[in-house]
Amino acid sequence: MDNVTIARATMGTSLAFHIVFAVLGVGMPLLMSVAEGLGLWRRDETWLLLARRWAKAFGILFAVGAVSGTVLSFELGLLWPRFMAFSGALIGLPFTAEGFAFFIEAIFLGLYLYGWDRLPPLGHWLASIPIVLSGAASSLFVVMTNAWMNTPAGFRLGPDGQLRSVNPLGAALNPSTSTEDPHMLVSAYVVTGFLFAAVYAAGLLQGRTDLVHRRGLAAGMAMGLVAVGLAGVTGDASARFIYEAQPAKFAAMEGVYRNQNGAPITIGGIPSSSQHRVLYGLEIPGALSWLATFDVNAPVKGLDSFPPGERPNPVLVHFSFDSMVGLGTLLGFLALGFWGLMLWRRRIPLWRPLLWAVVLAGPASVVAMESGWFVTEFGRQPWIVYGILRTSEAATSAPGLGPFFLIFLVIYGGLALTTARLLLAAAAHNRKPASGAEASPQRRRVSS
């Protein structure tokens, strides 16, 4: 493999690994805060117990996420030196803001973890609010940088192609920010909700039908239901924006090769560049034009209208887009079905096929999120900064990237296994009968 391929593989692996911890860093604080708030409001030991257990797990995930996120910062400079030379002055503002948000989250997380039974109950719950807000803010600031790569703004180039003026705020608030940021934020809540629900559904399938597992399942599915609905709304807005701002990406997402009015949506299928069409797909006439512009006869640019060297890979982008939309739709139907049954029977449904579906929904939500990022990144190619700097021109020329990538994979594999073992050990400890160390503090907090 050449340096560009290895650099992309290394960066892609880092992002795919880190983003799971990043989205849990956004979603888990909200679940913790809501659970503790309900426990204090209702004087309910079960909700307080859930909040306490989730806080311990979050401490582990936060530490691993911090390490993997730091690695990404080094990789930007080491693997993409020309990108950083060009964009450093433009993307420094959101990265700096993300650093402040991270420090705020770390400070209050320390207070939250150490403050159980040391802070007053209300004060301890209030400490969770900055964690919720700073976790969400960190996500928004980081995604601003990716949004800028899709619609670069906030600068002026001279005749020689060098930067002549820089507006960091204009770069951060680039045109893509208003659609990409909200979609990523609600996607984080989608993944967190369904992963939590999957964990408790698995426990229920193993016969642990206690109130902790039933409420944990309900909390995850509640977050999943609200967030997946919002993800559909923000995703639709994002797709309409891409239709205007990145027509080549839009054509690859939908498998459109020829310019046409009244373009159909093609569900599934395999894009064939030799035949200039999608094979074996299901077409809905006029639907793509209508969804993009609310006009069934609106024009849609095809891939053939762009030079061959400026077209993204339609197979990767179309398959990733269909995976994201298809899995997101199934998750939405599952959440609606779960809550429909719950409202009808007036209790949490423990039907085994439904619980198995919830278990599968956890990893499916992660796949949907990763697929969305594949659409964003593969769809921008061959540009690292859309329309300005090509990916092939931005990668390092340093030798020895191959062995570095292999060592990198081994380290990340070990980190993933260690994280899994720690979480499983924490779960096993939670299944032990509560005594002294965990039970009595709960009663003290409820009665205070």
Tab-separated table of C-alpha atoms in Angstrom, residues 1-410:
chain	number	residue	atom	x	y	z
A	1	MET	CA	0.000	0.000	0.000
A	2	ASP	CA	1.130	3.567	-0.685
A	3	ASN	CA	1.409	6.256	1.976
A	4	VAL	CA	-1.956	7.804	1.157
A	5	THR	CA	-3.782	4.487	1.595
A	6	ILE	CA	-1.946	3.645	4.813
A	7	ALA	CA	-2.518	7.131	6.235
A	8	ARG	CA	-6.222	6.914	5.436
A	9	ALA	CA	-6.468	3.409	6.924
A	10	THR	CA	-4.693	4.499	10.106
A	11	MET	CA	-6.799	7.624	10.536
A	12	GLY	CA	-9.995	5.746	9.658
A	13	THR	CA	-9.295	3.006	12.196
A	14	SER	CA	-8.588	5.599	14.899
A	15	LEU	CA	-11.806	7.459	14.143
A	16	ALA	CA	-13.918	4.299	13.974
A	17	PHE	CA	-12.565	3.215	17.368
A	18	HIS	CA	-12.687	6.590	19.096
A	19	ILE	CA	-16.128	7.626	17.893
A	20	VAL	CA	-17.833	4.856	19.884
A	21	PHE	CA	-16.369	6.259	23.102
A	22	ALA	CA	-17.061	9.807	21.960
A	23	VAL	CA	-20.780	9.234	21.423
A	24	LEU	CA	-21.089	7.419	24.760
A	25	GLY	CA	-19.350	10.425	26.299
A	26	VAL	CA	-22.228	12.518	24.954
A	27	GLY	CA	-25.141	10.202	25.754
A	28	MET	CA	-24.214	8.551	29.053
A	29	PRO	CA	-24.053	11.769	31.119
A	30	LEU	CA	-27.633	12.570	30.105
A	31	LEU	CA	-28.843	9.127	31.201
A	32	MET	CA	-26.896	9.419	34.460
A	33	SER	CA	-28.293	12.860	35.207
A	34	VAL	CA	-31.890	11.875	34.430
A	35	ALA	CA	-31.643	8.671	36.502
A	36	GLU	CA	-30.209	10.460	39.532
A	37	GLY	CA	-32.719	13.282	39.181
A	38	LEU	CA	-35.608	10.794	39.129
A	39	GLY	CA	-34.128	8.981	42.105
A	40	LEU	CA	-33.923	12.132	44.195
A	41	TRP	CA	-37.309	13.447	43.077
A	42	ARG	CA	-39.151	10.173	43.702
A	43	ARG	CA	-36.898	8.986	46.558
A	44	ASP	CA	-36.319	5.879	44.491
A	45	GLU	CA	-33.312	3.675	45.291
A	46	THR	CA	-33.406	1.855	41.942
A	47	TRP	CA	-32.849	4.972	39.854
A	48	LEU	CA	-30.027	6.073	42.165
A	49	LEU	CA	-28.442	2.633	41.904
A	50	LEU	CA	-28.583	2.816	38.102
A	51	ALA	CA	-27.000	6.269	38.094
A	52	ARG	CA	-24.204	5.079	40.371
A	53	ARG	CA	-23.465	2.009	38.244
A	54	TRP	CA	-23.538	4.003	35.013
A	55	ALA	CA	-21.119	6.532	36.516
A	56	LYS	CA	-18.572	3.787	37.228
A	57	ALA	CA	-18.812	2.484	33.670
A	58	PHE	CA	-18.600	5.995	32.289
A	59	GLY	CA	-15.374	6.596	34.196
A	60	ILE	CA	-13.762	3.682	32.330
A	61	LEU	CA	-15.102	4.750	28.937
A	62	PHE	CA	-14.115	8.377	29.494
A	63	ALA	CA	-10.503	7.414	30.203
A	64	VAL	CA	-10.238	5.226	27.087
A	65	GLY	CA	-11.938	7.897	24.971
A	66	ALA	CA	-9.478	10.523	26.196
A	67	VAL	CA	-6.503	8.353	25.216
A	68	SER	CA	-7.843	7.454	21.768
A	69	GLY	CA	-8.842	11.064	21.109
A	70	THR	CA	-5.349	12.292	21.979
A	71	VAL	CA	-3.885	9.832	19.465
A	72	LEU	CA	-6.048	11.396	16.748
A	73	SER	CA	-4.567	14.821	17.450
A	74	PHE	CA	-1.047	13.495	16.920
A	75	GLU	CA	-2.079	11.635	13.779
A	76	LEU	CA	-3.367	14.809	12.156
A	77	GLY	CA	0.087	16.361	12.378
A	78	LEU	CA	2.115	13.234	11.611
A	79	LEU	CA	0.045	11.730	8.787
A	80	TRP	CA	-1.411	14.866	7.177
A	81	PRO	CA	1.250	17.603	7.434
A	82	ARG	CA	0.136	19.619	4.396
A	83	PHE	CA	-3.473	19.586	5.575
A	84	MET	CA	-2.418	20.967	8.948
A	85	ALA	CA	-0.126	23.538	7.326
A	86	PHE	CA	-3.038	24.836	5.273
A	87	SER	CA	-5.877	24.544	7.778
A	88	GLY	CA	-4.223	24.914	11.193
A	89	ALA	CA	-5.072	28.601	11.543
A	90	LEU	CA	-8.660	27.905	10.473
A	91	ILE	CA	-9.574	24.868	12.564
A	92	GLY	CA	-7.639	25.879	15.657
A	93	LEU	CA	-10.636	27.687	17.189
A	94	PRO	CA	-13.037	24.693	17.389
A	95	PHE	CA	-10.221	22.409	18.551
A	96	THR	CA	-9.306	24.868	21.306
A	97	ALA	CA	-12.945	25.195	22.339
A	98	GLU	CA	-13.236	21.393	22.389
A	99	GLY	CA	-10.201	21.271	24.689
A	100	PHE	CA	-11.875	23.647	27.164
A	101	ALA	CA	-15.106	21.606	26.999
A	102	PHE	CA	-13.144	18.417	27.643
A	103	PHE	CA	-11.410	19.914	30.706
A	104	ILE	CA	-14.732	21.099	32.116
A	105	GLU	CA	-16.191	17.630	31.597
A	106	ALA	CA	-13.160	15.996	33.253
A	107	ILE	CA	-13.271	18.336	36.265
A	108	PHE	CA	-16.953	17.817	36.967
A	109	LEU	CA	-16.729	14.088	36.266
A	110	GLY	CA	-14.068	13.895	38.983
A	111	LEU	CA	-16.388	15.728	41.364
A	112	TYR	CA	-19.275	13.491	40.350
A	113	LEU	CA	-17.394	10.215	40.807
A	114	TYR	CA	-15.682	11.225	44.035
A	115	GLY	CA	-18.687	13.094	45.397
A	116	TRP	CA	-21.043	10.157	45.923
A	117	ASP	CA	-21.987	10.307	49.649
A	118	ARG	CA	-19.584	13.250	50.117
A	119	LEU	CA	-21.557	16.026	48.449
A	120	PRO	CA	-25.148	16.915	49.391
A	121	PRO	CA	-27.556	14.947	47.143
A	122	LEU	CA	-28.777	18.031	45.257
A	123	GLY	CA	-25.234	19.355	44.856
A	124	HIS	CA	-24.076	16.023	43.512
A	125	TRP	CA	-26.883	15.942	40.947
A	126	LEU	CA	-26.116	19.521	39.911
A	127	ALA	CA	-22.519	18.439	39.221
A	128	SER	CA	-23.867	16.174	36.478
A	129	ILE	CA	-25.292	19.068	34.449
A	130	PRO	CA	-21.911	20.516	33.346
A	131	ILE	CA	-20.906	16.977	32.301
A	132	VAL	CA	-24.009	16.726	30.100
A	133	LEU	CA	-23.461	20.147	28.527
A	134	SER	CA	-19.699	19.925	28.058
A	135	GLY	CA	-19.959	16.421	26.577
A	136	ALA	CA	-22.436	17.674	23.991
A	137	ALA	CA	-20.336	20.792	23.347
A	138	SER	CA	-17.214	18.692	22.731
A	139	SER	CA	-19.044	16.797	20.016
A	140	LEU	CA	-20.292	19.988	18.372
A	141	PHE	CA	-16.857	21.634	18.334
A	142	VAL	CA	-15.100	18.623	16.831
A	143	VAL	CA	-17.741	18.159	14.132
A	144	MET	CA	-17.327	21.830	13.175
A	145	THR	CA	-13.881	20.875	11.889
A	146	ASN	CA	-15.232	18.071	9.740
A	147	ALA	CA	-17.997	20.360	8.512
A	148	TRP	CA	-15.350	22.876	7.442
A	149	MET	CA	-13.591	20.159	5.434
A	150	ASN	CA	-16.867	19.611	3.549
A	151	THR	CA	-17.659	23.304	2.975
A	152	PRO	CA	-14.468	25.303	3.595
A	153	ALA	CA	-15.085	28.936	4.526
A	154	GLY	CA	-13.586	31.778	6.537
A	155	PHE	CA	-10.507	32.512	4.404
A	156	ARG	CA	-9.266	34.109	1.207
A	157	LEU	CA	-6.622	32.661	-1.098
A	158	GLY	CA	-4.066	34.729	-2.966
A	159	PRO	CA	-3.092	34.205	-6.625
A	160	ASP	CA	-0.395	31.764	-5.508
A	161	GLY	CA	-2.939	29.600	-3.639
A	162	GLN	CA	-1.677	30.672	-0.211
A	163	LEU	CA	-3.868	31.996	2.588
A	164	ARG	CA	-4.153	35.779	2.537
A	165	SER	CA	-6.785	36.320	5.250
A	166	VAL	CA	-8.237	34.048	7.924
A	167	ASN	CA	-11.513	34.302	9.846
A	168	PRO	CA	-11.525	31.425	12.409
A	169	LEU	CA	-15.102	32.156	13.519
A	170	GLY	CA	-16.306	32.116	9.914
A	171	ALA	CA	-14.499	28.810	9.428
A	172	ALA	CA	-16.100	27.272	12.527
A	173	LEU	CA	-19.568	28.480	11.514
A	174	ASN	CA	-19.226	27.226	7.954
A	175	PRO	CA	-22.338	26.290	5.916
A	176	SER	CA	-22.218	22.571	6.841
A	177	THR	CA	-22.142	23.207	10.595
A	178	SER	CA	-25.868	23.939	10.852
A	179	THR	CA	-26.803	20.488	9.512
A	180	GLU	CA	-23.833	18.269	10.388
A	181	ASP	CA	-23.614	19.267	14.063
A	182	PRO	CA	-27.256	18.542	15.006
A	183	HIS	CA	-27.250	15.242	13.110
A	184	MET	CA	-24.108	14.015	14.859
A	185	LEU	CA	-25.386	15.101	18.269
A	186	VAL	CA	-28.679	13.223	18.024
A	187	SER	CA	-26.863	10.233	16.497
A	188	ALA	CA	-24.792	10.046	19.683
A	189	TYR	CA	-27.991	9.739	21.709
A	190	VAL	CA	-29.309	7.094	19.280
A	191	VAL	CA	-26.235	4.902	19.790
A	192	THR	CA	-26.160	5.388	23.563
A	193	GLY	CA	-29.849	4.609	23.967
A	194	PHE	CA	-29.845	1.416	21.913
A	195	LEU	CA	-26.534	0.154	23.345
A	196	PHE	CA	-27.867	0.585	26.887
A	197	ALA	CA	-31.125	-1.098	25.951
A	198	ALA	CA	-29.196	-3.989	24.380
A	199	VAL	CA	-27.192	-4.570	27.571
A	200	TYR	CA	-30.293	-4.768	29.757
A	201	ALA	CA	-32.248	-6.800	27.202
A	202	ALA	CA	-29.414	-9.359	27.259
A	203	GLY	CA	-29.665	-9.502	31.036
A	204	LEU	CA	-33.425	-10.015	30.868
A	205	LEU	CA	-32.932	-12.869	28.403
A	206	GLN	CA	-30.635	-14.504	30.971
A	207	GLY	CA	-33.393	-14.398	33.568
A	208	ARG	CA	-32.427	-11.236	35.459
A	209	THR	CA	-35.916	-9.724	35.503
A	210	ASP	CA	-35.343	-7.413	38.464
A	211	LEU	CA	-36.441	-3.786	38.489
A	212	VAL	CA	-32.918	-2.559	37.691
A	213	HIS	CA	-32.853	-4.398	34.363
A	214	ARG	CA	-36.407	-3.449	33.426
A	215	ARG	CA	-35.811	0.224	34.128
A	216	GLY	CA	-32.431	0.159	32.391
A	217	LEU	CA	-34.119	-1.276	29.298
A	218	ALA	CA	-36.888	1.336	29.430
A	219	ALA	CA	-34.403	4.210	29.866
A	220	GLY	CA	-32.352	3.113	26.872
A	221	MET	CA	-35.392	2.618	24.649
A	222	ALA	CA	-36.823	5.992	25.677
A	223	MET	CA	-33.629	7.761	24.631
A	224	GLY	CA	-33.484	5.649	21.468
A	225	LEU	CA	-37.065	6.467	20.447
A	226	VAL	CA	-36.713	10.236	20.806
A	227	ALA	CA	-33.216	10.390	19.311
A	228	VAL	CA	-33.892	8.182	16.283
A	229	GLY	CA	-36.873	10.360	15.372
A	230	LEU	CA	-34.717	13.482	15.598
A	231	ALA	CA	-31.978	11.733	13.606
A	232	GLY	CA	-34.444	11.221	10.775
A	233	VAL	CA	-35.330	14.925	10.740
A	234	THR	CA	-31.722	16.168	10.940
A	235	GLY	CA	-30.540	13.559	8.436
A	236	ASP	CA	-33.163	14.679	5.928
A	237	ALA	CA	-32.028	18.292	6.328
A	238	SER	CA	-28.408	17.233	5.905
A	239	ALA	CA	-29.163	15.324	2.682
A	240	ARG	CA	-30.977	18.329	1.191
A	241	PHE	CA	-27.993	20.516	2.050
A	242	ILE	CA	-25.595	18.064	0.377
A	243	TYR	CA	-27.771	18.204	-2.755
A	244	GLU	CA	-26.869	21.890	-3.039
A	245	ALA	CA	-23.345	22.015	-1.596
A	246	GLN	CA	-21.788	18.683	-2.639
A	247	PRO	CA	-23.666	17.398	-5.707
A	248	ALA	CA	-21.038	14.733	-6.502
A	249	LYS	CA	-21.456	13.226	-3.024
A	250	PHE	CA	-25.237	13.384	-3.377
A	251	ALA	CA	-25.091	11.573	-6.724
A	252	ALA	CA	-22.873	8.853	-5.220
A	253	MET	CA	-25.163	8.465	-2.200
A	254	GLU	CA	-28.170	7.853	-4.404
A	255	GLY	CA	-26.415	6.057	-7.267
A	256	VAL	CA	-27.332	8.686	-9.887
A	257	TYR	CA	-25.091	8.595	-12.973
A	258	ARG	CA	-26.899	10.797	-15.503
A	259	ASN	CA	-28.359	14.269	-15.082
A	260	GLN	CA	-32.113	13.916	-14.933
A	261	ASN	CA	-35.304	15.643	-13.928
A	262	GLY	CA	-37.671	13.735	-11.689
A	263	ALA	CA	-34.877	11.453	-10.432
A	264	PRO	CA	-35.948	8.264	-8.656
A	265	ILE	CA	-34.716	6.993	-5.313
A	266	THR	CA	-32.899	3.688	-5.719
A	267	ILE	CA	-33.077	1.453	-2.662
A	268	GLY	CA	-30.317	-1.130	-2.460
A	269	GLY	CA	-28.602	-2.347	-5.592
A	270	ILE	CA	-25.008	-2.195	-6.814
A	271	PRO	CA	-23.779	0.898	-8.697
A	272	SER	CA	-22.103	-0.063	-11.988
A	273	SER	CA	-19.818	2.609	-13.434
A	274	SER	CA	-19.416	0.581	-16.651
A	275	GLN	CA	-23.179	0.548	-17.239
A	276	HIS	CA	-23.812	3.974	-15.635
A	277	ARG	CA	-26.678	2.717	-13.504
A	278	VAL	CA	-27.522	0.849	-10.300
A	279	LEU	CA	-28.089	-2.855	-10.793
A	280	TYR	CA	-30.751	-4.823	-8.892
A	281	GLY	CA	-32.047	-1.780	-6.994
A	282	LEU	CA	-35.654	-0.874	-6.241
A	283	GLU	CA	-36.594	2.456	-7.860
A	284	ILE	CA	-39.272	4.869	-6.654
A	285	PRO	CA	-39.909	7.288	-9.560
A	286	GLY	CA	-39.495	11.005	-8.828
A	287	ALA	CA	-38.950	10.445	-5.111
A	288	LEU	CA	-35.335	11.661	-5.010
A	289	SER	CA	-36.121	14.983	-6.671
A	290	TRP	CA	-39.057	15.483	-4.329
A	291	LEU	CA	-37.085	14.690	-1.165
A	292	ALA	CA	-34.227	16.955	-2.244
A	293	THR	CA	-36.316	19.977	-3.263
A	294	PHE	CA	-40.023	19.167	-2.625
A	295	ASP	CA	-40.419	19.299	-6.404
A	296	VAL	CA	-40.977	15.957	-8.119
A	297	ASN	CA	-39.552	17.318	-11.404
A	298	ALA	CA	-36.435	18.993	-9.981
A	299	PRO	CA	-33.080	18.278	-11.690
A	300	VAL	CA	-30.461	16.065	-10.042
A	301	LYS	CA	-26.849	16.089	-11.203
A	302	GLY	CA	-25.359	12.697	-12.028
A	303	LEU	CA	-21.826	11.427	-11.544
A	304	ASP	CA	-21.211	11.599	-15.296
A	305	SER	CA	-21.308	15.413	-15.108
A	306	PHE	CA	-18.110	15.445	-13.006
A	307	PRO	CA	-14.554	14.658	-14.232
A	308	PRO	CA	-13.572	11.044	-13.472
A	309	GLY	CA	-10.875	12.223	-11.072
A	310	GLU	CA	-13.377	14.159	-8.964
A	311	ARG	CA	-15.971	11.436	-8.409
A	312	PRO	CA	-16.312	9.593	-5.093
A	313	ASN	CA	-16.562	5.811	-5.143
A	314	PRO	CA	-20.304	5.210	-5.751
A	315	VAL	CA	-20.247	1.604	-4.510
A	316	LEU	CA	-18.828	2.518	-1.083
A	317	VAL	CA	-20.894	5.660	-0.672
A	318	HIS	CA	-24.207	4.205	-1.888
A	319	PHE	CA	-23.846	1.034	0.196
A	320	SER	CA	-22.893	3.061	3.297
A	321	PHE	CA	-25.793	5.453	2.782
A	322	ASP	CA	-28.307	2.634	2.336
A	323	SER	CA	-26.923	0.888	5.432
A	324	MET	CA	-27.286	4.037	7.527
A	325	VAL	CA	-30.804	4.824	6.353
A	326	GLY	CA	-31.996	1.210	6.385
A	327	LEU	CA	-30.702	0.428	9.870
A	328	GLY	CA	-31.933	3.765	11.210
A	329	THR	CA	-35.412	3.049	9.859
A	330	LEU	CA	-35.460	-0.426	11.426
A	331	LEU	CA	-34.322	1.021	14.760
A	332	GLY	CA	-37.157	3.528	14.603
A	333	PHE	CA	-39.751	0.826	13.941
A	334	LEU	CA	-38.311	-1.288	16.765
A	335	ALA	CA	-38.554	1.598	19.240
A	336	LEU	CA	-42.127	2.354	18.160
A	337	GLY	CA	-43.069	-1.305	18.482
A	338	PHE	CA	-41.488	-1.573	21.927
A	339	TRP	CA	-43.321	1.461	23.294
A	340	GLY	CA	-46.527	0.509	21.532
A	341	LEU	CA	-46.501	-2.854	23.315
A	342	MET	CA	-45.584	-1.201	26.591
A	343	LEU	CA	-48.482	1.258	26.396
A	344	TRP	CA	-50.877	-1.475	25.330
A	345	ARG	CA	-49.900	-3.948	28.074
A	346	ARG	CA	-49.019	-1.223	30.608
A	347	ARG	CA	-45.783	-2.906	31.571
A	348	ILE	CA	-42.343	-3.425	30.073
A	349	PRO	CA	-42.650	-6.140	27.384
A	350	LEU	CA	-40.492	-9.200	28.074
A	351	TRP	CA	-41.379	-11.091	24.884
A	352	ARG	CA	-38.176	-12.957	23.989
A	353	PRO	CA	-38.157	-12.251	20.218
A	354	LEU	CA	-38.540	-8.549	20.987
A	355	LEU	CA	-35.695	-8.679	23.535
A	356	TRP	CA	-33.466	-10.410	20.975
A	357	ALA	CA	-34.285	-7.649	18.492
A	358	VAL	CA	-33.259	-5.054	21.091
A	359	VAL	CA	-29.980	-6.915	21.704
A	360	LEU	CA	-29.219	-6.783	17.977
A	361	ALA	CA	-30.232	-3.117	17.847
A	362	GLY	CA	-27.226	-2.163	19.995
A	363	PRO	CA	-24.503	-3.123	17.496
A	364	ALA	CA	-26.823	-2.148	14.620
A	365	SER	CA	-26.911	1.433	15.914
A	366	VAL	CA	-23.107	1.528	15.942
A	367	VAL	CA	-22.980	0.189	12.365
A	368	ALA	CA	-25.500	2.834	11.284
A	369	MET	CA	-23.398	5.598	12.844
A	370	GLU	CA	-20.142	4.308	11.331
A	371	SER	CA	-21.875	4.015	7.947
A	372	GLY	CA	-22.912	7.645	8.209
A	373	TRP	CA	-19.299	8.648	8.721
A	374	PHE	CA	-18.277	6.520	5.735
A	375	VAL	CA	-20.756	8.530	3.655
A	376	THR	CA	-19.259	11.786	4.936
A	377	GLU	CA	-15.627	10.801	4.394
A	378	PHE	CA	-15.776	8.629	1.261
A	379	GLY	CA	-18.292	11.002	-0.281
A	380	ARG	CA	-15.863	13.932	-0.005
A	381	GLN	CA	-13.109	12.123	-1.888
A	382	PRO	CA	-10.824	12.811	-3.664
A	383	TRP	CA	-10.713	15.978	-1.523
A	384	ILE	CA	-9.545	16.323	2.063
A	385	VAL	CA	-10.654	19.978	1.913
A	386	TYR	CA	-13.509	19.981	-0.573
A	387	GLY	CA	-12.589	21.615	-3.857
A	388	ILE	CA	-9.262	22.971	-2.546
A	389	LEU	CA	-6.833	20.306	-1.294
A	390	ARG	CA	-6.734	16.708	-2.521
A	391	THR	CA	-6.211	13.831	-0.113
A	392	SER	CA	-3.313	12.524	-2.195
A	393	GLU	CA	-1.509	15.868	-1.808
A	394	ALA	CA	-2.015	16.136	1.950
A	395	ALA	CA	-0.557	12.818	3.172
A	396	THR	CA	2.944	12.474	4.584
A	397	SER	CA	5.808	11.142	2.484
A	398	ALA	CA	7.647	9.722	5.498
A	399	PRO	CA	8.746	6.064	5.172
A	400	GLY	CA	7.811	3.178	7.453
A	401	LEU	CA	4.058	3.742	7.733
A	402	GLY	CA	3.256	0.055	7.116
A	403	PRO	CA	4.892	-1.341	10.294
A	404	PHE	CA	3.524	1.638	12.227
A	405	PHE	CA	-0.007	0.748	11.107
A	406	LEU	CA	0.395	-2.912	12.162
A	407	ILE	CA	1.727	-1.929	15.600
A	408	PHE	CA	-1.094	0.555	15.869
A	409	LEU	CA	-3.697	-2.176	15.184
A	410	VAL	CA	-2.204	-4.427	17.856
